[in-house]
Short mmCIF file of N, CA and C in Angstrom, two decimals:
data_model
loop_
_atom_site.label_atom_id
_atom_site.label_comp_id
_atom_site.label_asym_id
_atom_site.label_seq_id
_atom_site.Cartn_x
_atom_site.Cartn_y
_atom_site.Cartn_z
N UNK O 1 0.83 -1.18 0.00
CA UNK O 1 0.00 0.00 0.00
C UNK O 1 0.88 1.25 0.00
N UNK O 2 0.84 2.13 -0.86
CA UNK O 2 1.02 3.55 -1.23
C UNK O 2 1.32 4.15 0.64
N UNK O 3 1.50 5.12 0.60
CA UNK O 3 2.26 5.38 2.11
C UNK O 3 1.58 7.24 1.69
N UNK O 4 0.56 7.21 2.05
CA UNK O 4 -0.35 8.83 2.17
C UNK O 4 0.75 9.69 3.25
N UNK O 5 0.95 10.86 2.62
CA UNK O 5 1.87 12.19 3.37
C UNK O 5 1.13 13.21 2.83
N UNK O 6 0.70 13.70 3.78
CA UNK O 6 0.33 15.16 3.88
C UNK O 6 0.86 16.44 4.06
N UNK O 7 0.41 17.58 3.18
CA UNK O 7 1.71 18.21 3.15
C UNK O 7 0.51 20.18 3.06
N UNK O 8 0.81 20.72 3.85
CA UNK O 8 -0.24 21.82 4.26
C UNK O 8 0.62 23.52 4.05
N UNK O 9 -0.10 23.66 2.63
CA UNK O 9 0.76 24.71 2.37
C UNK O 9 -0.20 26.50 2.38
N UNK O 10 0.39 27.10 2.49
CA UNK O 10 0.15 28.37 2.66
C UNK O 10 -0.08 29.46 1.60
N UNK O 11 -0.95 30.23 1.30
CA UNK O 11 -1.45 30.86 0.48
C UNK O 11 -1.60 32.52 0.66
N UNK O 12 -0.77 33.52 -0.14
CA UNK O 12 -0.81 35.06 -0.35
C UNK O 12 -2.23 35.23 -0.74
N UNK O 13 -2.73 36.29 -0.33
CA UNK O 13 -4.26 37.18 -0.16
C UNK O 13 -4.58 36.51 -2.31
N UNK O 14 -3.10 37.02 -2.91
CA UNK O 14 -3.17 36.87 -4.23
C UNK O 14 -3.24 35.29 -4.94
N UNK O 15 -3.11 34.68 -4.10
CA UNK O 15 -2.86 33.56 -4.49
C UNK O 15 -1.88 32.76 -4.53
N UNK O 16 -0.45 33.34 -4.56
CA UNK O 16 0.56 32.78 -4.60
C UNK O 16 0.75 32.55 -3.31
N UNK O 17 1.88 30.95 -3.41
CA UNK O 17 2.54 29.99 -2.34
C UNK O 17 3.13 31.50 -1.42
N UNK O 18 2.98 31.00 -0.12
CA UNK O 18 3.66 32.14 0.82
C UNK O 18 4.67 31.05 1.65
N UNK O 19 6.01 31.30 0.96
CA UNK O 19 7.19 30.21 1.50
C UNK O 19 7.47 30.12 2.61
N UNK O 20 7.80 29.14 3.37
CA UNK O 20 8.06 28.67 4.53
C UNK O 20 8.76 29.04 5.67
N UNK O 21 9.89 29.95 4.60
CA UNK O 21 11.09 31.41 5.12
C UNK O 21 10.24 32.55 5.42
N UNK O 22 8.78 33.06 4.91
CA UNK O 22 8.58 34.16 5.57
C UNK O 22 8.28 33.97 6.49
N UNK O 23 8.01 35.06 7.51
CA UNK O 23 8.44 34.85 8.95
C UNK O 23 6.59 35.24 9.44
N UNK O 24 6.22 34.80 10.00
CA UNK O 24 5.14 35.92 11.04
C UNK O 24 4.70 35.64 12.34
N UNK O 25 4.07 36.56 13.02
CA UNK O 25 3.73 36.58 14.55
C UNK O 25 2.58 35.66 14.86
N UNK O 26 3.13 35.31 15.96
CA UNK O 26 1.94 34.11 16.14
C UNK O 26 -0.08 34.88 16.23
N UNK O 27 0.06 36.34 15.76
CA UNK O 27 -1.03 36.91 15.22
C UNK O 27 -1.40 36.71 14.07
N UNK O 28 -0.52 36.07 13.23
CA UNK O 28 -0.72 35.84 11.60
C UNK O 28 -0.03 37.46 11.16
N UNK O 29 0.84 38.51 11.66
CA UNK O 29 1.17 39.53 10.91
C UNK O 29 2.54 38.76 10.58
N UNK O 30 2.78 39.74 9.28
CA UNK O 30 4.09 39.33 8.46
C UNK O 30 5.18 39.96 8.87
N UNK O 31 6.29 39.10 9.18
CA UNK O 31 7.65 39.70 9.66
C UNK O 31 8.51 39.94 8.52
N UNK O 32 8.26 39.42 7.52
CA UNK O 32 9.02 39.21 6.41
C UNK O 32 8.60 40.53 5.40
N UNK O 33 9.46 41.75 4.81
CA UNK O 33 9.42 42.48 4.22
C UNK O 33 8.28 42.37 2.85
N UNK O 34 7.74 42.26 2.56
CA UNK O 34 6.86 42.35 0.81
C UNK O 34 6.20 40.82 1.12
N UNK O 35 5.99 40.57 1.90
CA UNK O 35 5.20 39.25 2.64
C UNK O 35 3.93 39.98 2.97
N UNK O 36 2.87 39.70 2.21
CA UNK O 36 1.70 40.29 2.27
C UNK O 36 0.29 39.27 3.52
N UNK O 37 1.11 38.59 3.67
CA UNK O 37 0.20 37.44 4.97
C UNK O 37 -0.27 36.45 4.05
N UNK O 38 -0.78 35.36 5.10
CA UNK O 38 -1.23 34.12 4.50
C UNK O 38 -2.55 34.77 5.12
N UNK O 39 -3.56 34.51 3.86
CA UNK O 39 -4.82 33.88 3.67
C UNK O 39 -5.20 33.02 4.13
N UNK O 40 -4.98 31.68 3.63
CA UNK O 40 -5.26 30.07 3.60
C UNK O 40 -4.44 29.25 3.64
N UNK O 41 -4.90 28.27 4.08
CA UNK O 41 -4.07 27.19 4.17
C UNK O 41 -4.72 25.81 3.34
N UNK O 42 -4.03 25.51 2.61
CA UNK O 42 -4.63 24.02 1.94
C UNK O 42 -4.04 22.69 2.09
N UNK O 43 -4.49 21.73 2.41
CA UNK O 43 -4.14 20.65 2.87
C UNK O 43 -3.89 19.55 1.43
N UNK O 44 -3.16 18.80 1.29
CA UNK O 44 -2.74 18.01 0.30
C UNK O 44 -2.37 16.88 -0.21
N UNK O 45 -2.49 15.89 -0.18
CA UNK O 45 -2.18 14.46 -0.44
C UNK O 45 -1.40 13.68 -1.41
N UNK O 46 -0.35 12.58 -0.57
CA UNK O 46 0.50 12.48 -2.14
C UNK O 46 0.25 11.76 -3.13
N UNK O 47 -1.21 11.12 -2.16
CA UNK O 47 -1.79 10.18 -3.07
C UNK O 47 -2.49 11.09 -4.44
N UNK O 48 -2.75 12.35 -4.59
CA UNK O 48 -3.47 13.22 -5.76
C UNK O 48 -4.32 12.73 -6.38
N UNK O 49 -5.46 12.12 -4.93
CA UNK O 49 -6.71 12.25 -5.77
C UNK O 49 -7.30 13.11 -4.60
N UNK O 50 -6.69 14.05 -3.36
CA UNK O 50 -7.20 14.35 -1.87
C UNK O 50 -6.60 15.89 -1.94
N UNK O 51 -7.52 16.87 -1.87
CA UNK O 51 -7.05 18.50 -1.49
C UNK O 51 -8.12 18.25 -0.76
N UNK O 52 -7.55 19.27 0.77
CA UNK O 52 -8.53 19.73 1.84
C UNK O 52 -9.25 20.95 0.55
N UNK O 53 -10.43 21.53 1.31
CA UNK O 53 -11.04 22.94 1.24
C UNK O 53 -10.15 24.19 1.96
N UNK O 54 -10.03 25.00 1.80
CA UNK O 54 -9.15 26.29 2.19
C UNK O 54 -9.15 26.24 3.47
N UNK O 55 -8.83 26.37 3.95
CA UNK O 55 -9.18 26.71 5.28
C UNK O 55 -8.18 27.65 6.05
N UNK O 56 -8.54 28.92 6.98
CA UNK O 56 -8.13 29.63 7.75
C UNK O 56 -6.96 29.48 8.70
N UNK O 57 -6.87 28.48 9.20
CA UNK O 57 -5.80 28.18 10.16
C UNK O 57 -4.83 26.91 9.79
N UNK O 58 -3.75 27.10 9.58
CA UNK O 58 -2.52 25.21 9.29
C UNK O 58 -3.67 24.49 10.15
N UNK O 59 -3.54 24.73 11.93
CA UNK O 59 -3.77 23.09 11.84
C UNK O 59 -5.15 22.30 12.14
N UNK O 60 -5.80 23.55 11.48
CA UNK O 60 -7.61 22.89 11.05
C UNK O 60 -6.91 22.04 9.63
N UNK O 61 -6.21 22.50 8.48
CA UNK O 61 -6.00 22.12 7.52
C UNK O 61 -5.11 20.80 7.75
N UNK O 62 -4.06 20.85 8.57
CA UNK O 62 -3.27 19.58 9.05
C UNK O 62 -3.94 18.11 9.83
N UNK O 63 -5.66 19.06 10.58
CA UNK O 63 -6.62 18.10 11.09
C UNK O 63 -7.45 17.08 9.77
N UNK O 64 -8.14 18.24 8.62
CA UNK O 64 -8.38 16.98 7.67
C UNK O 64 -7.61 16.20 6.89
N UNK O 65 -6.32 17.00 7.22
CA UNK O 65 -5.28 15.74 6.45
C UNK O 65 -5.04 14.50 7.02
N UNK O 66 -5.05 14.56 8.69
CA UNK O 66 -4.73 13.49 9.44
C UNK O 66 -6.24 12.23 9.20
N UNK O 67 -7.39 13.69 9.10
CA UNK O 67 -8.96 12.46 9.07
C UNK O 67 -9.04 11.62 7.09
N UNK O 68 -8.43 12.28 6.55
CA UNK O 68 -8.35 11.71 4.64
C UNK O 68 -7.26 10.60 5.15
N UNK O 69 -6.18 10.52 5.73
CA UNK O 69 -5.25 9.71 6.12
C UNK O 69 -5.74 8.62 6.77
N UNK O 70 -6.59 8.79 8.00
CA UNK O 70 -6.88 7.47 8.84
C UNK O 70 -8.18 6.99 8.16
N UNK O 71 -9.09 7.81 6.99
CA UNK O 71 -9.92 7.37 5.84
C UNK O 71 -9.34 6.12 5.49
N UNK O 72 -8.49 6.42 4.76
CA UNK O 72 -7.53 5.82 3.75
C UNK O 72 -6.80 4.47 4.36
N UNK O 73 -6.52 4.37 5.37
CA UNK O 73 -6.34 3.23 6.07
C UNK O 73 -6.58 3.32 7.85
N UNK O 74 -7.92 2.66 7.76
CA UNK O 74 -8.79 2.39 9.43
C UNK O 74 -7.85 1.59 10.31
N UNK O 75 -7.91 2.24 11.54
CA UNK O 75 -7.05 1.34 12.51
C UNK O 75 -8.09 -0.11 12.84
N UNK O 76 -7.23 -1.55 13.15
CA UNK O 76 -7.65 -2.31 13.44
C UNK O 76 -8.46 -2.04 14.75
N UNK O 77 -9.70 -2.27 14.81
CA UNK O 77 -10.36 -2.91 16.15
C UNK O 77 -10.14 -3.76 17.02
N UNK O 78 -10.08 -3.72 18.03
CA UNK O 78 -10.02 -4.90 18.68
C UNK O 78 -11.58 -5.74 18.86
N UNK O 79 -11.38 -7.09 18.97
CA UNK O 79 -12.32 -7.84 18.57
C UNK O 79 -13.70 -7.79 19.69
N UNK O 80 -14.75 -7.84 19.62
CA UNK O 80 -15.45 -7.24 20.15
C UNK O 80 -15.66 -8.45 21.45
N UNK O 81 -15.74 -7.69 22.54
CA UNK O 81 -16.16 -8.88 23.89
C UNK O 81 -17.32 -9.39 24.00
N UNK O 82 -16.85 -10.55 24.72
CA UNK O 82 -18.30 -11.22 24.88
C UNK O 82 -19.31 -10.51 26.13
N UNK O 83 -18.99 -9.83 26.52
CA UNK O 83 -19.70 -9.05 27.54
C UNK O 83 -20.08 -9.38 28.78
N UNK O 84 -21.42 -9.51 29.53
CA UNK O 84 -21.45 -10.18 30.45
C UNK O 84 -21.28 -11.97 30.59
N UNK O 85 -20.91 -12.91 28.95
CA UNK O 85 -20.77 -14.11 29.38
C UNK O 85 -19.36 -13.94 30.61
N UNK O 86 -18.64 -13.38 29.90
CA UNK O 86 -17.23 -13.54 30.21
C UNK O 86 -17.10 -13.06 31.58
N UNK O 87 -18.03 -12.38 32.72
CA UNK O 87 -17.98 -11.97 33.96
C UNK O 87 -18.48 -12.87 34.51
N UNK O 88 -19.80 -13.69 33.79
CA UNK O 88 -20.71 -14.76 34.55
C UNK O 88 -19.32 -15.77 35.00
N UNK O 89 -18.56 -16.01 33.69
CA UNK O 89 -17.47 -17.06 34.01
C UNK O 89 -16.45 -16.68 35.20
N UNK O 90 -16.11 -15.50 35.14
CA UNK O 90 -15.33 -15.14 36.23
C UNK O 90 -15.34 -15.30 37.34
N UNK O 91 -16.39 -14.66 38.02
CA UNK O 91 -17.34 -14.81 38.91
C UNK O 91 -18.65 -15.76 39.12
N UNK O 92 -18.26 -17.07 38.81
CA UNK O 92 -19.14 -18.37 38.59
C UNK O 92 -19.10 -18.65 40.15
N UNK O 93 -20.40 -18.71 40.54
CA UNK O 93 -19.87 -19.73 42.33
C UNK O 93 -20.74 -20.92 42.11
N UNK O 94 -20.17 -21.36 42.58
CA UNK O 94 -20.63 -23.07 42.64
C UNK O 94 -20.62 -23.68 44.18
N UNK O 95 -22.41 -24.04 44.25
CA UNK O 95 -22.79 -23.98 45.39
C UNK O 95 -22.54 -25.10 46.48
N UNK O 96 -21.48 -25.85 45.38
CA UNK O 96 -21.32 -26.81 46.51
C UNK O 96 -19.99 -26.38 47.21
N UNK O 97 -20.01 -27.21 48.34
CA UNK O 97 -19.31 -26.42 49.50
C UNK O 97 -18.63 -27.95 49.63
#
C-alpha cells in the first residue's frame, strides 16, 4: 500500500505559495518584508486524488489531512467482547461447598 503524506501549504491574499522562510507573529502579521500574509491554508495528499477545502488556520487544515489519512487506512479494532458471558465465568460460584 502507497504510504499517504500530507503536506499543508500556505497561500498570499493573491494567491501565490507564501514560503516557509517568511516569517510571522503568532497573530498571523508578516515579519518578512513584501510578505503580504497568508490567507489560507490548503491541505494536500501524495496520493493526488485528496485536497482539503481552504481553510483559515494550518492546523484545522493539518486536522483533515490526518482524518483523509486514517480514511484511507482504518485502525484495526479490537475484537469485540463477549460481555457479560465472560464476567458470569469469572465470577461463577458453585454452590457446593
Amino acid at each position: 500500500m502507497p504510504r499517504h503524506s500530507i503536506t499543508v501549504t500556505a497561500y498570499h491574499p493573491d494567491g501565490t505559495i507564501c514560503p516557509s522562510d517568511h516569517r510571522h507573529t503568532t497573530g498571523g502579521t508578516p515579519l518578512t518584508e513584501g510578505c503580504t500574509g497568508r490567507e489560507r491554508f490548503v491541505a494536500t495528499c501524495s496520493c493526488n486524488v485528496w485536497t482539503s477545502s481552504p481553510s483559515s488556520t494550518k492546523s484545522y487544515a493539518a486536522e483533515l489531512g490526518r482524518r483523509h489519512r486514517s480514511d484511507q487506512f482504518p485502525a484495526k479494532s479490537a475484537p469485540p467482547s463477549k460481555g457479560p458471558a465472560v464476567v458470569r465465568e469469572l465470577l461463577r460460584f458453585d454452590a457446593e461447598v
